[in-house]
Short mmCIF file of C-alpha atoms in Angstrom, two decimals:
data_model
loop_
_atom_site.label_atom_id
_atom_site.label_comp_id
_atom_site.label_asym_id
_atom_site.label_seq_id
_atom_site.Cartn_x
_atom_site.Cartn_y
_atom_site.Cartn_z
CA UNK A 1 -175.44 66.95 -88.26
CA UNK A 2 -176.77 63.63 -86.51
CA UNK A 3 -175.71 60.61 -88.84
CA UNK A 4 -179.49 59.03 -88.57
CA UNK A 5 -180.54 61.93 -90.31
CA UNK A 6 -178.84 62.62 -92.25
CA UNK A 7 -178.19 59.04 -93.16
CA UNK A 8 -182.40 58.34 -93.46
CA UNK A 9 -181.85 61.36 -95.31
CA UNK A 10 -180.33 59.89 -98.10
CA UNK A 11 -181.49 56.33 -97.89
CA UNK A 12 -184.28 57.78 -98.43
CA UNK A 13 -183.50 60.21 -101.81
CA UNK A 14 -180.85 57.44 -103.41
CA UNK A 15 -183.03 54.10 -102.74
CA UNK A 16 -185.59 56.22 -105.61
CA UNK A 17 -183.74 57.32 -107.82
CA UNK A 18 -182.38 53.80 -108.16
CA UNK A 19 -185.50 52.98 -109.42
CA UNK A 20 -185.11 54.56 -112.58
CA UNK A 21 -183.39 53.08 -115.17
CA UNK A 22 -179.62 54.74 -116.34
CA UNK A 23 -181.20 54.85 -120.02
CA UNK A 24 -178.00 55.15 -121.27
CA UNK A 25 -177.51 56.32 -124.68
CA UNK A 26 -174.03 56.98 -126.65
CA UNK A 27 -172.96 58.56 -130.40
CA UNK A 28 -169.67 58.24 -131.09
CA UNK A 29 -167.92 60.97 -131.91
CA UNK A 30 -164.99 62.22 -134.23
CA UNK A 31 -162.05 63.65 -132.45
CA UNK A 32 -158.93 64.87 -133.43
CA UNK A 33 -157.77 62.76 -130.67
CA UNK A 34 -155.61 60.09 -131.80
CA UNK A 35 -155.83 56.64 -130.55
CA UNK A 36 -159.18 57.12 -128.19
CA UNK A 37 -162.76 56.71 -128.59
CA UNK A 38 -164.89 59.30 -128.09
CA UNK A 39 -168.56 59.16 -126.88
CA UNK A 40 -171.50 61.72 -126.69
CA UNK A 41 -173.30 59.94 -123.75
CA UNK A 42 -176.45 61.11 -122.17
CA UNK A 43 -177.84 59.50 -118.94
CA UNK A 44 -181.03 59.93 -116.37
CA UNK A 45 -180.10 60.59 -113.49
CA UNK A 46 -181.93 63.13 -110.99
CA UNK A 47 -186.70 62.97 -111.30
CA UNK A 48 -185.21 61.01 -114.98
CA UNK A 49 -183.88 64.36 -116.62
CA UNK A 50 -181.15 64.04 -118.95
CA UNK A 51 -177.61 65.06 -118.32
CA UNK A 52 -174.84 64.64 -120.33
CA UNK A 53 -171.61 63.78 -120.63
CA UNK A 54 -168.87 63.21 -122.14
CA UNK A 55 -166.60 59.34 -122.22
CA UNK A 56 -163.05 59.18 -123.38
CA UNK A 57 -161.79 55.61 -123.99
CA UNK A 58 -158.06 55.55 -124.77
CA UNK A 59 -156.56 53.51 -126.97
CA UNK A 60 -158.64 50.35 -127.91
CA UNK A 61 -159.66 49.31 -124.52
CA UNK A 62 -160.42 45.15 -126.75
CA UNK A 63 -157.23 44.51 -126.44
CA UNK A 64 -156.17 46.35 -123.47
CA UNK A 65 -159.16 45.43 -121.41
CA UNK A 66 -160.81 47.63 -119.19
CA UNK A 67 -159.54 51.42 -117.95
CA UNK A 68 -159.39 52.45 -114.99
CA UNK A 69 -161.57 55.53 -115.24
CA UNK A 70 -162.00 59.63 -113.54
CA UNK A 71 -165.99 60.57 -113.35
CA UNK A 72 -164.73 64.45 -113.35
CA UNK A 73 -167.11 67.29 -112.51
CA UNK A 74 -167.15 70.69 -113.07
CA UNK A 75 -166.66 74.21 -111.21
CA UNK A 76 -169.71 76.54 -110.21
CA UNK A 77 -171.32 77.60 -114.03
CA UNK A 78 -168.72 75.72 -116.46
CA UNK A 79 -170.33 72.75 -118.74
CA UNK A 80 -168.76 70.62 -120.08
CA UNK A 81 -167.09 72.01 -123.05
CA UNK A 82 -165.24 69.99 -125.46
CA UNK A 83 -163.47 67.29 -125.27
CA UNK A 84 -160.51 68.08 -125.61
CA UNK A 85 -160.78 69.91 -122.50
CA UNK A 86 -160.50 66.71 -120.69
CA UNK A 87 -157.44 64.81 -122.65
CA UNK A 88 -155.81 64.90 -119.78
CA UNK A 89 -156.06 60.87 -117.84
CA UNK A 90 -156.74 59.83 -121.45
CA UNK A 91 -153.08 60.46 -121.98
CA UNK A 92 -152.10 58.92 -118.50
CA UNK A 93 -154.25 55.79 -119.76
CA UNK A 94 -157.25 56.32 -117.61
CA UNK A 95 -161.24 55.87 -119.49
CA UNK A 96 -162.62 59.59 -118.53
CA UNK A 97 -166.80 60.85 -117.66
CA UNK A 98 -166.69 64.24 -117.44
CA UNK A 99 -170.16 65.19 -115.95
CA UNK A 100 -172.74 67.78 -116.90
CA UNK A 101 -173.72 70.42 -112.97
CA UNK A 102 -177.62 70.67 -114.94
CA UNK A 103 -178.56 74.12 -115.61
CA UNK A 104 -175.19 75.58 -115.72
CA UNK A 105 -173.15 76.51 -118.60
CA UNK A 106 -170.89 79.28 -120.50
CA UNK A 107 -168.27 79.79 -117.36
CA UNK A 108 -164.12 79.96 -119.30
CA UNK A 109 -166.07 79.49 -122.58
CA UNK A 110 -167.32 75.63 -121.28
CA UNK A 111 -170.75 75.11 -122.31
CA UNK A 112 -172.73 72.56 -121.32
CA UNK A 113 -176.00 70.47 -122.42
CA UNK A 114 -177.74 69.75 -119.63
CA UNK A 115 -180.51 71.92 -118.90
CA UNK A 116 -182.28 71.85 -115.43
CA UNK A 117 -186.08 71.42 -115.50
CA UNK A 118 -187.25 71.50 -112.23
CA UNK A 119 -189.21 74.86 -111.31
CA UNK A 120 -188.85 77.02 -108.15
CA UNK A 121 -191.01 76.60 -105.56
CA UNK A 122 -190.47 79.95 -103.22
CA UNK A 123 -188.23 83.10 -103.63
CA UNK A 124 -184.63 82.41 -103.98
CA UNK A 125 -181.58 84.35 -105.82
CA UNK A 126 -180.26 85.05 -108.54
CA UNK A 127 -177.89 81.49 -109.47
CA UNK A 128 -178.51 78.18 -108.24
CA UNK A 129 -177.19 77.74 -104.35
CA UNK A 130 -180.57 79.23 -103.16
CA UNK A 131 -182.71 77.61 -105.29
CA UNK A 132 -185.13 75.35 -103.89
CA UNK A 133 -183.26 75.55 -100.52
CA UNK A 134 -186.21 75.31 -97.49
CA UNK A 135 -186.73 72.19 -98.18
CA UNK A 136 -184.19 69.05 -99.45
CA UNK A 137 -186.75 68.10 -101.22
CA UNK A 138 -186.15 70.74 -102.90
CA UNK A 139 -182.86 71.90 -103.00
CA UNK A 140 -180.98 72.05 -106.62
CA UNK A 141 -178.38 69.50 -104.96
CA UNK A 142 -179.93 67.05 -103.87
CA UNK A 143 -179.76 66.36 -107.34
CA UNK A 144 -177.02 67.21 -108.46
CA UNK A 145 -175.76 64.72 -106.05
CA UNK A 146 -178.36 61.99 -107.62
CA UNK A 147 -176.78 62.56 -110.89
CA UNK A 148 -173.20 62.57 -110.20
CA UNK A 149 -174.27 58.98 -107.87
CA UNK A 150 -175.42 58.10 -111.50
CA UNK A 151 -172.85 58.89 -113.53
CA UNK A 152 -170.94 57.25 -111.23
CA UNK A 153 -173.17 53.93 -112.61
CA UNK A 154 -172.78 55.25 -116.08
CA UNK A 155 -168.54 54.39 -115.44
CA UNK A 156 -169.19 51.68 -113.94
CA UNK A 157 -171.24 50.12 -116.46
CA UNK A 158 -169.36 50.61 -119.68
CA UNK A 159 -167.66 47.65 -120.47
CA UNK A 160 -164.14 49.72 -121.17
CA UNK A 161 -164.37 51.34 -117.60
CA UNK A 162 -162.70 48.71 -114.88
CA UNK A 163 -165.52 49.27 -111.99
CA UNK A 164 -162.58 48.68 -109.42
CA UNK A 165 -160.99 50.97 -110.38
CA UNK A 166 -163.56 54.58 -110.74
CA UNK A 167 -161.93 58.34 -109.03
CA UNK A 168 -164.11 60.81 -108.75
CA UNK A 169 -162.04 63.83 -109.50
CA UNK A 170 -163.30 68.21 -109.22
CA UNK A 171 -161.88 71.12 -107.76
CA UNK A 172 -164.25 73.89 -106.16
CA UNK A 173 -168.05 72.96 -106.76
CA UNK A 174 -166.74 70.07 -109.26
CA UNK A 175 -164.75 69.50 -105.63
CA UNK A 176 -168.15 69.28 -103.30
CA UNK A 177 -169.65 67.81 -106.49
CA UNK A 178 -166.55 64.31 -106.44
CA UNK A 179 -166.59 64.22 -102.11
CA UNK A 180 -170.26 63.76 -102.72
CA UNK A 181 -170.36 61.18 -104.70
CA UNK A 182 -167.07 58.82 -103.36
CA UNK A 183 -168.65 58.86 -99.91
CA UNK A 184 -172.60 58.21 -101.58
CA UNK A 185 -172.36 56.10 -104.18
CA UNK A 186 -170.44 52.52 -103.24
CA UNK A 187 -168.91 52.15 -106.43
CA UNK A 188 -166.05 54.90 -105.84
CA UNK A 189 -163.27 53.57 -105.31
CA UNK A 190 -160.78 56.61 -104.96
CA UNK A 191 -161.42 60.27 -104.67
CA UNK A 192 -159.27 63.65 -105.34
CA UNK A 193 -161.47 66.63 -104.23
CA UNK A 194 -159.82 70.22 -104.72
CA UNK A 195 -161.00 73.19 -102.90
CA UNK A 196 -164.44 71.80 -101.74
CA UNK A 197 -167.52 74.54 -102.30
CA UNK A 198 -170.59 74.38 -100.19
CA UNK A 199 -167.84 72.38 -97.28
CA UNK A 200 -167.78 73.45 -92.63
CA UNK A 201 -170.80 76.18 -94.12
CA UNK A 202 -170.57 78.21 -90.57
CA UNK A 203 -174.08 80.00 -91.72
CA UNK A 204 -175.98 81.10 -94.41
CA UNK A 205 -174.07 84.70 -93.16
CA UNK A 206 -171.05 83.97 -92.34
CA UNK A 207 -169.73 83.28 -95.81
CA UNK A 208 -167.35 84.82 -97.96
CA UNK A 209 -168.07 87.55 -100.42
CA UNK A 210 -167.75 85.57 -103.18
CA UNK A 211 -169.08 83.94 -105.68
CA UNK A 212 -171.35 81.57 -105.79
CA UNK A 213 -170.99 81.79 -101.51
CA UNK A 214 -172.63 85.46 -102.17
CA UNK A 215 -175.65 84.31 -103.04
CA UNK A 216 -176.32 83.03 -99.61
CA UNK A 217 -175.80 86.43 -98.82
CA UNK A 218 -178.47 87.62 -100.47
CA UNK A 219 -180.38 85.39 -99.77
CA UNK A 220 -180.39 86.03 -95.84
CA UNK A 221 -179.83 89.86 -96.55
CA UNK A 222 -183.03 89.87 -98.20
CA UNK A 223 -184.80 86.41 -96.42
CA UNK A 224 -183.39 86.95 -92.99
CA UNK A 225 -186.12 84.87 -91.38
CA UNK A 226 -185.79 82.37 -93.44
CA UNK A 227 -181.95 81.88 -92.46
CA UNK A 228 -182.51 79.04 -89.81
CA UNK A 229 -184.37 77.01 -92.60
CA UNK A 230 -181.83 77.66 -95.26
CA UNK A 231 -179.01 76.46 -93.31
CA UNK A 232 -180.71 73.03 -91.64
CA UNK A 233 -181.18 72.21 -95.70
CA UNK A 234 -177.67 72.93 -96.24
CA UNK A 235 -176.30 70.94 -92.96
CA UNK A 236 -177.67 68.04 -95.58
CA UNK A 237 -175.78 68.76 -98.44
CA UNK A 238 -171.83 70.08 -96.64
CA UNK A 239 -169.75 68.18 -97.72
CA UNK A 240 -167.37 68.19 -94.55
CA UNK A 241 -170.36 66.65 -92.60
CA UNK A 242 -170.70 63.44 -95.93
CA UNK A 243 -167.15 63.62 -95.33
CA UNK A 244 -167.43 61.64 -92.37
CA UNK A 245 -168.35 58.63 -93.33
CA UNK A 246 -165.85 58.32 -96.30
CA UNK A 247 -164.41 54.98 -96.47
CA UNK A 248 -162.04 55.02 -100.07
CA UNK A 249 -159.17 56.67 -100.22
CA UNK A 250 -158.77 61.06 -101.41
CA UNK A 251 -156.58 62.45 -101.80
CA UNK A 252 -157.47 66.35 -100.10
CA UNK A 253 -156.07 69.37 -102.16
CA UNK A 254 -156.37 73.21 -100.16
CA UNK A 255 -155.13 76.45 -101.66
CA UNK A 256 -153.93 78.91 -99.29
CA UNK A 257 -154.75 82.32 -100.18
CA UNK A 258 -158.32 80.73 -101.32
CA UNK A 259 -160.15 83.44 -100.92
CA UNK A 260 -163.61 81.71 -102.35
CA UNK A 261 -163.21 78.20 -100.78
CA UNK A 262 -161.86 79.38 -97.58
CA UNK A 263 -158.69 76.66 -96.86
CA UNK A 264 -159.95 75.94 -93.57
CA UNK A 265 -162.91 74.84 -95.16
CA UNK A 266 -160.60 72.21 -97.27
CA UNK A 267 -158.82 71.10 -94.35
CA UNK A 268 -162.23 70.65 -91.53
CA UNK A 269 -162.92 67.90 -94.44
CA UNK A 270 -160.35 66.07 -94.85
CA UNK A 271 -159.45 66.23 -90.59
CA UNK A 272 -163.18 65.29 -90.57
CA UNK A 273 -162.64 62.17 -93.46
CA UNK A 274 -162.17 58.54 -91.25
CA UNK A 275 -160.54 56.16 -94.55
CA UNK A 276 -157.25 57.09 -96.38
CA UNK A 277 -155.94 60.02 -96.71
CA UNK A 278 -153.57 62.71 -98.08
CA UNK A 279 -153.56 66.15 -97.98
CA UNK A 280 -151.71 68.81 -99.76
CA UNK A 281 -150.84 72.54 -99.20
CA UNK A 282 -150.41 75.30 -101.57
CA UNK A 283 -149.50 77.61 -99.74
CA UNK A 284 -149.69 80.26 -102.33
CA UNK A 285 -152.16 78.86 -104.52
CA UNK A 286 -155.55 81.36 -104.97
CA UNK A 287 -158.82 79.90 -106.22
CA UNK A 288 -158.62 76.76 -108.55
CA UNK A 289 -155.57 78.13 -109.78
CA UNK A 290 -153.29 75.96 -112.00
CA UNK A 291 -151.56 73.38 -110.63
CA UNK A 292 -149.61 71.05 -112.93
CA UNK A 293 -147.34 69.77 -109.37
CA UNK A 294 -151.06 68.60 -108.31
CA UNK A 295 -151.92 66.74 -111.33
CA UNK A 296 -148.53 64.50 -110.75
CA UNK A 297 -149.67 64.38 -107.35
CA UNK A 298 -153.16 63.40 -108.16
CA UNK A 299 -151.53 60.62 -111.29
CA UNK A 300 -149.29 59.58 -108.91
CA UNK A 301 -152.06 58.60 -105.64
CA UNK A 302 -154.59 57.25 -108.06
CA UNK A 303 -151.47 54.70 -109.32
CA UNK A 304 -150.48 54.15 -106.05
CA UNK A 305 -154.54 53.75 -105.01
CA UNK A 306 -155.71 51.15 -107.63
CA UNK A 307 -152.27 49.45 -107.83
CA UNK A 308 -153.58 47.26 -105.08
CA UNK A 309 -157.55 48.14 -105.58
CA UNK A 310 -159.76 46.74 -103.11
CA UNK A 311 -163.61 45.99 -103.58
CA UNK A 312 -165.06 49.44 -102.33
CA UNK A 313 -167.87 49.03 -98.73
CA UNK A 314 -170.92 49.93 -99.03
CA UNK A 315 -171.47 53.16 -98.55
CA UNK A 316 -172.70 54.98 -95.18
CA UNK A 317 -175.66 55.22 -95.78
CA UNK A 318 -177.12 51.68 -97.39
CA UNK A 319 -176.14 50.09 -93.65
CA UNK A 320 -177.91 52.70 -91.73
CA UNK A 321 -174.62 53.07 -89.35
CA UNK A 322 -174.05 56.81 -87.83
CA UNK A 323 -170.11 57.87 -86.62
#
């Protein structure tokens, strides 16, 4: 997709979203976590809809100063769960903001607290991937990407967070949102992108017959005449397309046996990413499998990036340049 079309769409979308105040609300929460301050967070996402998150601050930030921060995005169907589900980064000395994905909750026992109040505008199949897909302005992931960009701004605005050292992170749909936010937000200093969803899409009829891609196949089967319109919308949200405008360091991870987010789609996103980057491949790993060596590599990567953190550059849509 030509960069000027991508830039125009995201300039209009994010400029409009920026007119809404973040309206951040934080409530201190008592937890068993020793030495951490935990907050139940909500903020105004796309259209002013409330988005829920957890903010976990490690140690006494008043004594230690602002901490680097990871903004964590979640896999398809997952909610933010309990704070005990997200203690890795605080244990490593990072603040972390764990962000709900609108309307999604319950996968793997992780409950969410964020509805998706947007009404349906045309036929879809059950789920979120085809919701509003005939028009980029109504597509579900438009609002999800806006929520992600605004979540980064929420993290950057907290006094316990070092706004110059913010990383986005996630796997599958979370990797998709982490990459999108890293490209679209000028506040992101690094990205950890694992097996990203909605990357390098050929068209809605040639994707893996696995959830959540299966929703695209069912849509194409039910509404074949609408497939070209759906494909045009998807091109604006394909994170391999957006990756071509990355400007912060990124660590990509690909699972060699992934039958859902196929390895070649992760490779495509990495290949198009022009900023400093690293690629890790796990030849025998399946989709979203637990991977301790990857977590160690991510910690090492962020430590290196943030040790020499430079001021983030403007996002591509702000400057309006093509690539």
